[in-house]
Each structure stands twice: as C-alpha cells, then as structure tokens.
C-alpha cells in the first residue's frame, strides 16, 4: 500500500483517508446500533489528518476516536527530518540570476544546472513531516507510555490531573460530542481551535519527568501534578528545547547504520517550540507557537503560585481543577479581528503570506503562488505547502502582533479557525475536511472557505495594564545603526528621533491620544501595523477595548469629561485636606483627612461635574453644560471626607452628650473654614458640608471614642427594647465592636475608611479595576437595581473578580475594562451564593483557619435563616453584615444572576470571533451594531408588572441617563444597518441575540407616548427593551399636565425665570446638597407597600420605577383595617360560599390587594414627582382596566 516515496506530495494522506472511509463503512455495515453515529474530526486542526469519531448510543455520552496508524518502519526516518522537503510544490520561485547565468552555457550543462538549482530551491516541510511521523510512531509511543505508567500508577493519576487542568483552562483540545449550536455561547476554547496541548505532548512531559526525577515513582499524585506544572512553567528549559533520552530499538531499529538524528539546532530553526521524543526525530510540540507556549507557561506559573501556598487548600484545588474557562473572550484582555483580502481578490494576484511590503509601500512577490483562476487552483495554492494557507497566516500575524506590542503584552495568541465538526466519512470522497462554515467538502465550497478564511484572523492578548497604556515606545539608540534601521523599517512614519533628559538620543514611536482614550493605544498600534505590513485591503476590522466607553458618558457631557471631573475632584479633595490641617484655633486639631467617596477612588460610574455655583471655574460657561438644558443644576452629590481629630481625655461618657459635643466641634470647624478661606459652609449635627472648587464635600468628624460611644448607644437601645441578643449575637464578647458587624456604615465612618483602603489596594494593583467597577455600577443601575445593591457591594464583587473568584486558578487578573466587566458578570451569574460565601481578601490577611471559620459561620447563619442572600466577607466584615445585610433579597439576587448570565452571554457573542461564537455560516454572526452593544445594558420590560414614570424636571440627575452608543462602535466590520425585526427573523446566533434583546411581550416602544398628541407612537431602532430607551424617546415627547402648584418641584435645574430674577450668585444658598427625592420616595413605597411589591429604579438618571408584584401577597387573606382602602373583597363561588358559611365570619371576609387602588395611592404619594403609571404591553387587560 505504501511505496518508499508514498510520503511525498500528500500521497500518504490520500491513502489514509481511503483507509478511514473503509473502516467507517465496515463498522456501519457490521452494527449501526452498536457503534452509533459517525463523524470526522481533524487531528490538531490539520484537515489532511482526519480521525473517525464514533458515538455509541449506550456509551453514556462518551465517544470513541479511531486514529489511523502505520508501522514504524514504513518510511525511513531520515527522510522525514525537519530540514527535508515532502511537498515538491513547496519551493521558492526560480531566481532571475540563475536563469541569466544558465543562458550562457551549453544546453546539456544548462539543463543539469537548472535541475540542480530547482532541487536547491525546495523548502523544508517540517510540519508536514511531523504529521506523518506522529502517525508512524503512535504505536511506539503507546507501548513506551504503557510500560512506564504500569510501573508507577501515581504517574498515571498525575497525568490525568494534568489533562484535567489543561482542559479546564482551555488548553487541551477536546472532542466535541456534537456540532456546536447557535446557543453554545459558553463553548470551551479547546473545541474551536484554542487548544494547544494534546494527550501526546502531556504524556511525553510525564515521561520526561520520570526520566529527570528518579523519585517520580514515589511521589504522590499532587506532587506529580505540581512537578509537571513546574516543568511546563520552566521558560529556560523550553527556550533551549526539551528532549527525551534516546532509546535504541523499536522505531530506532529502522535507522540506517551510522545515521544520527538531526540536532536540536535543526529543529529550533524550523519549529517555534521543540520537544523531541525518544526517537530524536519527532517534535511532539510542532503544532505549538511561541504565543501558545507563553500562554501555557503563564497559566502554569499562576496555578503553581496558588497551590504552593494556598490560603484555603479546598478553594485552591477547586479553582485549579474544577472551575472551567467559560470562553476565549474571558481569557484575554484585548481582542482584535484582522481582516485580510482573499487570495482570489489580491491585487497582485498572489496569496499572502508570500506577499511582503517594502519600505516605500510597494509590494514585491516572493513566492510562486500566482493568482488563482478557479477553485481547484486556489485549493492547490492553499494546501500544497508545508501547512495550510490559513495556518501560515495565523502564525505570521501572531509574530507580527507580538513584535508590535513588545512588552505591553504578556501573551499574544491567535485562536485558530476550526474545521467543520459535522462531516461524515462519505464527505472524504469530495475532498478534505472543510473549514467551519463550509457546507460540504467539494472543491468549490472548500475554495470559498479558503477565501473566507483569509478575511478574518482573531487575535487575543493578555497585557500589562500599565504598560499597555504607555504613550511612547522607546527603540534603540541612534548610534546603533542596524537596530535603528530595523526599528524604522518596522514603524515607518511613526518612528522619530527623540532626545531624553539624560542626553540619550533614541528612536521612538509616539502615540498621541486623548487622556481618556489611552486604553485604546494597543488598538492604534495594531491598526498601524496591519496597514503597514499586511497586503493591500487588510484592516483591523474589530477592536473591542473602547466598545463600552459610551456607557460611561451621559448625554450632556463631552467625551473625556468624566476623567477631567475625577481629576478635578481629587485635586479639590487634596486642597481641602491641606486647608483642614492648617486650621488654627480649634479645640481639637485636625490630624488626618481621608476621602471616602467612590469619586476619589475612581469607581463612581459618573463622577459629578464641577458646579458653577460651588466655586467651580467657568461659572458662566459651565452652567449650560452642567444643566444640560441651559439651566444651572440645583442638587449636588456630596463626597464624604473622614476628618480625624486629635485624641482627648475630656470627652463625655454619655452618648447623647458625646454627639452634642462633636456637633459643637463641627460648628467651630465650619466657622473657621468660612472665615479663613471664604468657603460656603453649612453645618449640621451629623456632618459639615463645604463647597470648594465646584464640588460639595461632606466632612464626617471622627475621634478615638466614636466606636465606644456607638457601642454603648446600641447596647442601651437593645436593653430598652428587651433584645439583649441583638448586641451580642456571637456570644458574650462578640458584639458591639467594629468589625463584628454590629455597627452600620452610616454609624461608623471607620468602616467606610476600611472599605476605601481595600478598594484603593485593588485599584492600585490593577489599572483596569476602576473603569471595570464603573461599568459594573452602570450595569447595575441600568438594570434598575440601584436601590437593592449598594455601590460598596458592587466594588467588592469586582474586586473578587479581579482576585480570581469564579475563574480557573491560572487565569491572570483582567488587564482591560471589558474583560474585568465580563468577569464581574460571570461571577455574579455563576457563584453558588446559597452554598459558599464570597471572600474578598486582596491583601491575603485571612489564614486557612479563619477562612474555615467564615464558612462555619455562613452555614450556621444560613441554617438559622439570618444570612443575607449576597454573602460577601472581607477581613473587616467576616459575617457580611455591613454592605449586603439589607439587600438584595433572594428573589432580587436571582434576577441579578439571570440578567448577568444574559448580559455575559451577549457580551461573549460580541467579543468572540466568528468561528468561536458558533460553527455556522459567516452571515450568522452578530454584527456588533450599537443596538447589540446596548443590549448588554438593557433590561426587559416584561420583567415588571407596572412602571412609575417620574417627572424629568423633578429629578436631580435626569441628564445622567444612558445615551445610545455612537454609530462607530462596531465589531466584525459590519456596515449594514440592523433592525430589531431583522434580528428576530434571523437564524442561528441572531435568534439567541434577539431573545436577549427583545423578550416576548417586552417591547418598551409600546409604552411610549406619541410625540404628537393623537399621532402614532415613536418607534426605536435600538434595543426594544429597557427603561433607558424610554427615557431617550421621552426627551422629544410633549409636555404633560403639570402638577398642582403646591407640589411642583424643579430639582433638575433652576427655572430660567428664577435665574433671571435673582442672578446666579444669589442662588448659592438654595443649592441642595445630598438631596435625593427618588430614594426618599422608594423608602416610603417600601415601608407602605413592601409586602405587596418589589420596587426597582435606575439611580443614574432613570425616569422609571419598576414594580414587580409579590405572588404571595395575592393569596386570600383576612381584611385588615390599615390596608382596607387598598383591599378588594374576594368574590366567592357557590361552593366557596358554602365553605365560607361553614368556616364562619373569618372565612367570608377574605380579600386580595386592589392593584389599581395601590397604584392610584402611589401616584398621590409622589405628587409632584410621579407623572404617571405605565403598564407594559404584556398586561393588556390591566392596561385596559387602568
């Protein structure tokens, strides 16, 4: 069957495919019920090496893979060395110099020289040869592995653990049980070309471990696993190349006498990663690239760090081996899609990557792949080489991106485009396994897939957050001529000479961007590199680093205003601190000033803009911008500042007298500030408000006796109420101290100080934390959960996501805002809140015994029904009593988890490449239009039973509502407009995407009032769900009927008539600091109707209050006097009347809540603030009755 030269020109692969078809036909004829369905799978993503996958119906979900193999002596091993050629068409074009020299010689001599020159122009085919060698040496490898593992069963268990680790981290290529569907958004990376480790490589690694370590046989399973990880993480050993000890005999017996294997340098010259087997001829890591090896080593090092010194061994083991990677989108910080021209459409008629650009921009063809005239020629050009065309493109693009990003990126990887997983053995009659998206294996369809394969290469990078935003790339010194020439050749017009302060002159590449866009510098680098070094028509079609920036802006602020406001607030806080420390004549001197606001730590979703009446610059010019509609804002959000006073022994012991004394000190402090610096200061018994440089600061005084006084006051209140256990729930000495959970954050500013320090620690260690926390806060508000989840709880959740909670142990912390936000969504959706507490300990303060004690307390409180649904513990809050005790409830947490799962699935669809998102035709990929990105922040209207519409002029922050993303926020290079109707009608991923954006009966457009009275309702092009879409359209809606004069409130801005009459300067005393009417309304609603419904609101400019009726509240209950005005008597049937007569008067007085009376009372309660009550279209009968 195999002649001596059958290894040339894919002859072996053709015979291999025929043999595989014969096996499949025989198994199907023998017993279909026994072996089940058959399909093909490409080994290592190589279409020339298919394997047969059987799915027996009685195997319990397991599949059987049949790998063809040949005898070890079929081909001579030296002929398959990495420097030998096995595909004769893989050669360089004949040089003009050789042709010219041969023309002057006699004909016979010229012909001989031509043959010799053609022989010299043949290029090595190391990957082609390695594929044949792997099939040929498979039995030898299996026999050697069996003999070694049989002598040490622990090595076998360690190998299994290593495979599990690789699979959980998306590094081990697994066999998919069935073709991926459109809804498989969380598919593993290994199923779609992301796997770079296989069973053969990991087995050889364990063999190498047993050779190098004589004690490997006596190691425990966990020690074998850790030793293998250490070998994987050893970058020095991999850079030199790994090699097993050569074993004579077996396959080595076929070697000619006196012939030695190629040297390590020969393998390193043709492969990026080298790991030689015991024959010395096969590189088992031939399919790996430097990027994939760097990724493996990064994950191995981080896993080792966790396993060597774990804070909690159980959690470390679960994170390393039991937590799977959700998607490739969560594994990388930056995501790009490089669009390449198809080979058939190349202007020069050549198939890249054999087309390179000169310095002057002209293109020079260096290969022999001339323009393809038909599909067969295109397939020949793509396949008749060392490896397929698209694999060469992926490798060279990975090298180019790594060279461009330099030390900005720790890992650069290209996720290989997968081959089809739905082929059956009969498809081999038409050709090789096609690429994903190709309907058949015919040459025409395969050529179409080859052309489309060149149109998109997905690149992911794990970056250093600080280095990624660097403005200047420093090159070699100017006197190093060769290195400087290479630098200029790579960067082109971006390269320039720069003299530094120390006198050095170097080549540099400068990236000039606005301060708020520095996180997009890697995108600019990739864009420049692609245009300069790739063929004409190439472009950076998708860059996701700035696709969510629109969510961090409001309608009235220009881009970058949030960063400017944050820096101005930090400068104002620092200035205030210096002034407070410099005050003289105070009874107790100020010894410490610490900001406590989320604005100063950079996690506020929308930091306040400088107010023109609070001492901000440009009082006249900034008034219109701040007001949003030409007016001056009336309300300011204060930023808390902790002011520590010097200690004193003359404080009173009575809690009431202590509060009065501290209030007197506050009055003295306010008077001193006003007289010394001229600030507008207002003092109260709780705090002191100061207006400085456009911002409002709320000074909270703190002394060393605050905690003792608060503890004494709490004990007195509990004793008066007869509830002594409320003071000491954990025992005689457990209550009443800071950190035990007995003091609320409002009562003890020290708790806010501790929280501020914890968040500042996380933010200082990772530059991407603050913008990711801002996105998380914006998401919580957009889904109308602002009144249920505190900002501190959101910050702790994001901190836990950056600490590695919910992801495999080796996953590095997120290096971009998008990945950090995605990790937050996945943590919120997948963490087992009812089974495990979430411990946030970035500094590693908690030891193993303390963590186990936290779990015991959690289980005890959960069994007693006292534990909050969102159980988050910190070193200062080990029972989750400070930030989540009052909410969210279990039902609200379940809704948050569902919304987070929905948003994360949609975000993964938008971030992942086409082939990873689904193995489907290219037209079935999310287009990345603004409507789809906005869907991450849109909540379905069908989740609520009613909406309370608030008046815009009565909302202090109506202008903070989320605006639609710009039209330029696109992914995957789509230029067609997309409507919700087309999304609904599409198949594949669009159907899943449509279900996320537009649930059944959830269109908010039905809730909209017509722009013109009596006219048609306004339709939306954006997502047809979410309160923000409603707020968008209501901007143009006509004015509604004003409330009575006594209830009119103008809190959004001062009326124009008032400004014109009084002037801006006289309005400063009328500013409202810290006034939030929406939160007060929700407090009243929760107090009066919390047993009937759950109320939800978007605190960042939302005009809707969502109402969700509690199902238990509508069970028939006896009539109560305090709810009689909102009760509806239950109409009994005849049978019910008989039961009521038997049960007495109590049974006959049952009633249910009257929702219409409740809504009318809510409207009256919020008179002046509530404009109307809106019912969703899903409640058609309720709307008609209303």
mmCIF file of N, CA and C in Angstrom, residues 133 214 263 267 447 485 561 582 995 1003 1010 1022:
data_model
loop_
_atom_site.group_PDB
_atom_site.id
_atom_site.type_symbol
_atom_site.label_atom_id
_atom_site.label_comp_id
_atom_site.label_asym_id
_atom_site.label_seq_id
_atom_site.Cartn_x
_atom_site.Cartn_y
_atom_site.Cartn_z
ATOM 1 N N UNK A 133 5.199 11.506 10.794
ATOM 2 C CA UNK A 133 5.940 10.838 11.862
ATOM 3 C C UNK A 133 5.048 10.519 13.055
ATOM 4 N N UNK A 214 14.337 10.763 39.569
ATOM 5 C CA UNK A 214 14.313 9.332 39.917
ATOM 6 C C UNK A 214 13.289 9.029 41.000
ATOM 7 N N UNK A 263 20.126 17.533 14.790
ATOM 8 C CA UNK A 263 20.490 18.215 16.028
ATOM 9 C C UNK A 263 19.327 19.073 16.526
ATOM 10 N N UNK A 267 16.061 21.468 14.627
ATOM 11 C CA UNK A 267 14.636 21.554 14.975
ATOM 12 C C UNK A 267 14.241 22.983 15.342
ATOM 13 N N UNK A 447 -12.938 25.987 -1.695
ATOM 14 C CA UNK A 447 -12.251 27.198 -2.138
ATOM 15 C C UNK A 447 -12.925 28.441 -1.602
ATOM 16 N N UNK A 485 17.846 50.979 12.076
ATOM 17 C CA UNK A 485 17.264 50.759 10.748
ATOM 18 C C UNK A 485 16.120 49.768 10.810
ATOM 19 N N UNK A 561 -15.087 63.985 29.718
ATOM 20 C CA UNK A 561 -15.452 64.853 30.833
ATOM 21 C C UNK A 561 -15.397 64.117 32.163
ATOM 22 N N UNK A 582 -4.250 72.864 58.272
ATOM 23 C CA UNK A 582 -3.622 74.145 58.593
ATOM 24 C C UNK A 582 -4.483 75.042 59.463
ATOM 25 N N UNK A 995 -33.530 36.997 21.381
ATOM 26 C CA UNK A 995 -34.213 36.638 22.619
ATOM 27 C C UNK A 995 -33.651 37.392 23.816
ATOM 28 N N UNK A 1003 -41.478 44.717 24.533
ATOM 29 C CA UNK A 1003 -41.089 45.897 23.776
ATOM 30 C C UNK A 1003 -41.499 47.161 24.511
ATOM 31 N N UNK A 1010 -47.056 59.082 22.252
ATOM 32 C CA UNK A 1010 -46.787 59.649 20.930
ATOM 33 C C UNK A 1010 -46.135 61.018 21.049
ATOM 34 N N UNK A 1022 -33.032 51.081 18.284
ATOM 35 C CA UNK A 1022 -32.161 50.421 19.248
ATOM 36 C C UNK A 1022 -32.858 49.221 19.853
#
